[in-house]
PDB file of C-alpha atoms in Angstrom:
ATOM      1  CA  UNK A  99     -40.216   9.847  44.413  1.00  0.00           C
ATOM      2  CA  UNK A 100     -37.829  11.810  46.028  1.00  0.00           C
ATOM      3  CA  UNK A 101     -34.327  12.383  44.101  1.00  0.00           C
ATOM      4  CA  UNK A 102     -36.323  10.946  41.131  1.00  0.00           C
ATOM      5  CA  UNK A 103     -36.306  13.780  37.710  1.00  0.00           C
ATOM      6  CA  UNK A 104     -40.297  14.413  37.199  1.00  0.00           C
ATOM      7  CA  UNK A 105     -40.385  13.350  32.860  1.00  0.00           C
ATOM      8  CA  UNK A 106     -43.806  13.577  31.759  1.00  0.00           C
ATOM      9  CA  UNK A 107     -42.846  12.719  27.999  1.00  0.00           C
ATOM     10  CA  UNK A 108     -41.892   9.226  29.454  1.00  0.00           C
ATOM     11  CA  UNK A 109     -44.509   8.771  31.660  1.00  0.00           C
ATOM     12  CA  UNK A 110     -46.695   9.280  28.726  1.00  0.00           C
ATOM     13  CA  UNK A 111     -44.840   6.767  26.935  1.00  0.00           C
ATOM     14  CA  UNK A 112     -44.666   4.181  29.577  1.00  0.00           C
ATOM     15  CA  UNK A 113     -48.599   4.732  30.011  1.00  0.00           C
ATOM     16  CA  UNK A 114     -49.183   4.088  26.426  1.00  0.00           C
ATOM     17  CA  UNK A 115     -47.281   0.931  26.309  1.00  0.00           C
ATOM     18  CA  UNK A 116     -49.206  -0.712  29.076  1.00  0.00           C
ATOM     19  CA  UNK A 117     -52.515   0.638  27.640  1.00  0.00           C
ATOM     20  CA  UNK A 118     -51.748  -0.595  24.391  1.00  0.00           C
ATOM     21  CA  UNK A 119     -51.561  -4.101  26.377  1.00  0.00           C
ATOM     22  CA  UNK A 120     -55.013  -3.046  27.972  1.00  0.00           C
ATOM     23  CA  UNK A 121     -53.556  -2.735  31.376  1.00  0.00           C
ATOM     24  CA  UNK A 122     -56.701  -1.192  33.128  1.00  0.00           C
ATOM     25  CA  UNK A 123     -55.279   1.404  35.253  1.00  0.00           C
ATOM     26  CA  UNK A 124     -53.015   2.640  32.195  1.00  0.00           C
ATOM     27  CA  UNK A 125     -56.420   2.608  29.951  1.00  0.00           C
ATOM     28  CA  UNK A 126     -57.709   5.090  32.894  1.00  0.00           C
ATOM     29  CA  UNK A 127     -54.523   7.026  33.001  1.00  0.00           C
ATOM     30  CA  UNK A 128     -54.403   7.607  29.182  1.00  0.00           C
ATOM     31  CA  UNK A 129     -57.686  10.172  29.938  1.00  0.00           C
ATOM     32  CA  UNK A 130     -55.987  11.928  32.353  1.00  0.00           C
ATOM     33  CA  UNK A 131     -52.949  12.317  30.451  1.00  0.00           C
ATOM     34  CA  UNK A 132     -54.813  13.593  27.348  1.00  0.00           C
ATOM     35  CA  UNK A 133     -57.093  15.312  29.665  1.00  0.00           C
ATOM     36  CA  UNK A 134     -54.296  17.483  31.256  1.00  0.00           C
ATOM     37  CA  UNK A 135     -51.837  17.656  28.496  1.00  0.00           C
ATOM     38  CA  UNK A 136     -49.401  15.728  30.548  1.00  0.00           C
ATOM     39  CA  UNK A 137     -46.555  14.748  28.319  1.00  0.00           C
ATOM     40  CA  UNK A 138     -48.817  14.834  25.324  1.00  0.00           C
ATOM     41  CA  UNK A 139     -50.887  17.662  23.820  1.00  0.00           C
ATOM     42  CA  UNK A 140     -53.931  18.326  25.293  1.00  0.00           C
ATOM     43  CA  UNK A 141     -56.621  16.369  23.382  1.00  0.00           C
ATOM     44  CA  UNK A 142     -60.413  16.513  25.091  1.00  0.00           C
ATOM     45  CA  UNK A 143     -61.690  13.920  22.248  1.00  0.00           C
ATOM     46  CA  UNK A 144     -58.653  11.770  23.118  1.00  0.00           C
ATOM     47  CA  UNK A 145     -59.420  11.990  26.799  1.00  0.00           C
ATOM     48  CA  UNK A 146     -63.221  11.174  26.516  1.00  0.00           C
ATOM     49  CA  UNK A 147     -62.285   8.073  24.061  1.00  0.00           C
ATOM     50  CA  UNK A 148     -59.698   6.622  26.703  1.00  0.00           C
ATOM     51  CA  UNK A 149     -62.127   7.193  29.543  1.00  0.00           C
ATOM     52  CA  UNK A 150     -65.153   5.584  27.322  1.00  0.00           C
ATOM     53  CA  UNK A 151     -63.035   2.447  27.145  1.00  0.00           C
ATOM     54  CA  UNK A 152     -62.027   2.342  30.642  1.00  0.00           C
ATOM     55  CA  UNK A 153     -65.716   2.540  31.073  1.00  0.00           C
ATOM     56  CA  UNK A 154     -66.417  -0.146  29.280  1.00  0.00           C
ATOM     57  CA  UNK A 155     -64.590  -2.023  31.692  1.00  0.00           C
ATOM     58  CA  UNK A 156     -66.713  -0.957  34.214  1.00  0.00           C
ATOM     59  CA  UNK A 157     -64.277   1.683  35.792  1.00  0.00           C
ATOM     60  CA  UNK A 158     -66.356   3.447  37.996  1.00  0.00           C
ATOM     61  CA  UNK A 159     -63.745   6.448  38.222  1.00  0.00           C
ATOM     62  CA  UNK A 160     -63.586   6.598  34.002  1.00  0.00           C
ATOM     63  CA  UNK A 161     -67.426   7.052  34.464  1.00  0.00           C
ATOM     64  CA  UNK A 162     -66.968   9.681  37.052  1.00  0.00           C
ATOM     65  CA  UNK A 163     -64.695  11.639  34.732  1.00  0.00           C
ATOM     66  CA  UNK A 164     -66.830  11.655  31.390  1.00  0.00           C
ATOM     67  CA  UNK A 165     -69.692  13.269  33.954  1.00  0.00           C
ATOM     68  CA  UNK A 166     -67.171  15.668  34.781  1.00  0.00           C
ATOM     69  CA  UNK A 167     -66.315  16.445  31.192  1.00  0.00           C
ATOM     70  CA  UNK A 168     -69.881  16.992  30.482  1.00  0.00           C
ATOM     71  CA  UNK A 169     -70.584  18.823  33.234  1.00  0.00           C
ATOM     72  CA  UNK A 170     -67.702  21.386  32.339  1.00  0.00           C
ATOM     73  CA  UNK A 171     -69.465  21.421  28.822  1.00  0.00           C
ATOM     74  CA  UNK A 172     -72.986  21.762  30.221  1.00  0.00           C
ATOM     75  CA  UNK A 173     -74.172  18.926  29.505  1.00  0.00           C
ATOM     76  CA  UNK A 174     -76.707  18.090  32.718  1.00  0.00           C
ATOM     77  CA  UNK A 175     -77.916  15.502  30.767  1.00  0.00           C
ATOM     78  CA  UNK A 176     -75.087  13.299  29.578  1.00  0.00           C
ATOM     79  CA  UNK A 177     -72.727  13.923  33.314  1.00  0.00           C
ATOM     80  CA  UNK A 178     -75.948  12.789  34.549  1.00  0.00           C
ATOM     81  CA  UNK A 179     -76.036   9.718  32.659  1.00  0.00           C
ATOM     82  CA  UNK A 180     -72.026   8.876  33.826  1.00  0.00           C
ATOM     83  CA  UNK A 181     -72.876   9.910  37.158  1.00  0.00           C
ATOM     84  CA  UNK A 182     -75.450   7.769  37.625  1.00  0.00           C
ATOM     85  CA  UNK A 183     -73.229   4.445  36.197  1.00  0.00           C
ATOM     86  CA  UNK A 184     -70.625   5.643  38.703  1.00  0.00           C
ATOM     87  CA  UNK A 185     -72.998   5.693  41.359  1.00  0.00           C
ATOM     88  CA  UNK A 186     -73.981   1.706  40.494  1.00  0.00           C
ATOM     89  CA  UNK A 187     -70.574   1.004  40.790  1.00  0.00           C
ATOM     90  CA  UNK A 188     -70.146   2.613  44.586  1.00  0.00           C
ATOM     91  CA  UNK A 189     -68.551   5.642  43.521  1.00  0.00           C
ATOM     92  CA  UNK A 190     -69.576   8.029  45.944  1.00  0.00           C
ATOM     93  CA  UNK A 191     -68.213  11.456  44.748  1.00  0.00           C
ATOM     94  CA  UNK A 192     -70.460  10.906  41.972  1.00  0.00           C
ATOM     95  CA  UNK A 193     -73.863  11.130  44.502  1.00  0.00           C
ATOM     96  CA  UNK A 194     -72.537  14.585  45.559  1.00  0.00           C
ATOM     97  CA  UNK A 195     -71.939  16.096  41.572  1.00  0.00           C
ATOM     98  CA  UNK A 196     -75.555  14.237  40.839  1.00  0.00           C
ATOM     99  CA  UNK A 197     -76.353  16.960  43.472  1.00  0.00           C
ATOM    100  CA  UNK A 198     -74.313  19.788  42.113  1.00  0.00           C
ATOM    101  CA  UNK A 199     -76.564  19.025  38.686  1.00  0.00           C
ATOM    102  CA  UNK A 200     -79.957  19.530  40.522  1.00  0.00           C
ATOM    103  CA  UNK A 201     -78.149  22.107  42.431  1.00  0.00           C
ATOM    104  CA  UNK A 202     -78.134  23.987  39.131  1.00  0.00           C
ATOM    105  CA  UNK A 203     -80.979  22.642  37.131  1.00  0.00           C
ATOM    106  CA  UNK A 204     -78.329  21.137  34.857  1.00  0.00           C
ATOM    107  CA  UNK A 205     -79.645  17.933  32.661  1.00  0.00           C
ATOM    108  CA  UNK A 206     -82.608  17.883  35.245  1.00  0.00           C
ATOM    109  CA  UNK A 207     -84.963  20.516  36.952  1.00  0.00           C
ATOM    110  CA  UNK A 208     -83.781  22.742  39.597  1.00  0.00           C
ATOM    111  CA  UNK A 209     -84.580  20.801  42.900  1.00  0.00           C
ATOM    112  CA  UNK A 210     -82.505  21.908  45.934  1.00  0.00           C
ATOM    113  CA  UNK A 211     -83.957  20.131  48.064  1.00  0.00           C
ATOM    114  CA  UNK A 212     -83.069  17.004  46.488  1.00  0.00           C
ATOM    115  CA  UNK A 213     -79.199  18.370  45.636  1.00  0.00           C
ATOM    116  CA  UNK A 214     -79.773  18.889  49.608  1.00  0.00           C
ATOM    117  CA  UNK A 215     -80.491  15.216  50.081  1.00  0.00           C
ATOM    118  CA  UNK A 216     -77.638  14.011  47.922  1.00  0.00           C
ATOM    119  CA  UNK A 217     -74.910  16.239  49.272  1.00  0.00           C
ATOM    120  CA  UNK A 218     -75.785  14.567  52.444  1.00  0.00           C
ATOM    121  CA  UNK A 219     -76.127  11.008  51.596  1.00  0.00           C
ATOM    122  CA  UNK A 220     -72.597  11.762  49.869  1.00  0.00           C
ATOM    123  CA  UNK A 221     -71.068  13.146  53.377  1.00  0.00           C
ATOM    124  CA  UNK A 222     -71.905  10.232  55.240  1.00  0.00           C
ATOM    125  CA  UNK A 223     -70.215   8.133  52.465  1.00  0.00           C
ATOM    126  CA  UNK A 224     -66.833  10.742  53.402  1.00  0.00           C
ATOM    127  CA  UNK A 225     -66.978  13.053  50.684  1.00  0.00           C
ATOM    128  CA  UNK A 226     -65.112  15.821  51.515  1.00  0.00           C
ATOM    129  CA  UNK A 227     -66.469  18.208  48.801  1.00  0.00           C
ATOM    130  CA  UNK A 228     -70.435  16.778  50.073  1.00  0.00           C
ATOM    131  CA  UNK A 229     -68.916  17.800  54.065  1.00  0.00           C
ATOM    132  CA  UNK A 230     -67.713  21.138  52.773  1.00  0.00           C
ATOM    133  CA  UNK A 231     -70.648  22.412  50.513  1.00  0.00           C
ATOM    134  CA  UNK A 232     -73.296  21.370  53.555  1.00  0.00           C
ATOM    135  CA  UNK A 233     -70.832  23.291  56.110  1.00  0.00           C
ATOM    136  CA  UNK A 234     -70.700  26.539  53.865  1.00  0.00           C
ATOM    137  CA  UNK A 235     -74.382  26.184  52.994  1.00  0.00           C
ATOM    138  CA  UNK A 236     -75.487  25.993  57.006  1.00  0.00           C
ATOM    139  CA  UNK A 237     -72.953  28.676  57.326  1.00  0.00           C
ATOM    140  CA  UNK A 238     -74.323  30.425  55.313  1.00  0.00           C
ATOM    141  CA  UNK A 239     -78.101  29.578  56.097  1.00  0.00           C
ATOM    142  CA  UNK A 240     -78.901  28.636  52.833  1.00  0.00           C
ATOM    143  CA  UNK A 241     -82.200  26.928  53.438  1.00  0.00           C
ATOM    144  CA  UNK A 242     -83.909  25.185  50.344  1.00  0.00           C
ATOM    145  CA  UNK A 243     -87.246  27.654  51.447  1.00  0.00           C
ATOM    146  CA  UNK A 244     -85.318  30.591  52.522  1.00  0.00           C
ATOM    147  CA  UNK A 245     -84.165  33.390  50.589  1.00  0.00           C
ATOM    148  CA  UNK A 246     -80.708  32.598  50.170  1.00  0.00           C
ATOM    149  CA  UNK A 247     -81.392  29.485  47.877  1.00  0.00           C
ATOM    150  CA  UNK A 248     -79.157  31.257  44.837  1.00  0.00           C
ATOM    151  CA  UNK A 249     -75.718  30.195  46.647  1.00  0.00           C
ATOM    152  CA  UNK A 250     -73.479  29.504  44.072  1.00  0.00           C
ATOM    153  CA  UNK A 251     -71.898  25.778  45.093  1.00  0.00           C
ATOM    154  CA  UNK A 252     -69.437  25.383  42.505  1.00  0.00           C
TER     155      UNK A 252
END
């Protein structure tokens, strides 16, 4: 807060010790710290173990984030596999980056008319990246039969 010195060496360390007493949101946290290199050296392998056991408590958002790993490391195939256990678990964002994937022929065959259909099911669930990415695209008039289907949604 406010007034309050920012110490991300603590935070860390606070974080761990609840983790280490399997405090759920601190399990979650312990991939993003490792993730980010926040108060601890960045660590991808440490990140992707601390999110795998957050997921095995069925954290929907430690699912979302190994997809995301994977889908940095192009792997369509295994962000697919998170995304989709996300998705089980109501966690929306995941429907639109299940779209980014066919948006790219990542892990599955290029369909953009299906990334189409996801991007939209995920804006009427309020995700703000789904809203954006169907507002460029019409600006745009990228059509899934017209010539401008190579838009780059990142």
């Amino acid at each position: 807060g406010a007034g309050v010195e920012v110490n991300p060496d603590e935070s860390f360390r606070l974080n761990a010790e609840a983790a280490a007493y399997d405090h759920r949101d601190a399990v979650l946290a312990m991939g993003w710290y490792y993730l980010n290199g926040i108060g601890v050296e960045k660590d991808l392998d440490k990140a992707r173990s601390w999110y795998k056991k957050s997921a095995r408590h069925k954290d929907p958002r430690a699912m979302f984030s190994l997809g995301n790993i994977a889908y940095i490391e192009r792997d369509g195939s295994d962000a697919l596999r998170w995304f989709k256990r996300a998705v089980l678990l109501k966690h929306h964002r995941s429907i639109y980056w299940i779209g980014k994937l066919y948006w790219h022929g990542r892990g599955v065959n290029k369909d953009r008319k299906k990334a189409m259909q996801l991007f939209s099911e995920a804006a009427s669930k309020r995700v703000i990246e789904a809203t954006r990415t169907l507002s460029w695209l019409n600006k745009h008039k990228c059509t899934t039969s017209g010539s401008r289907v190579n838009a780059d949604v990142r």
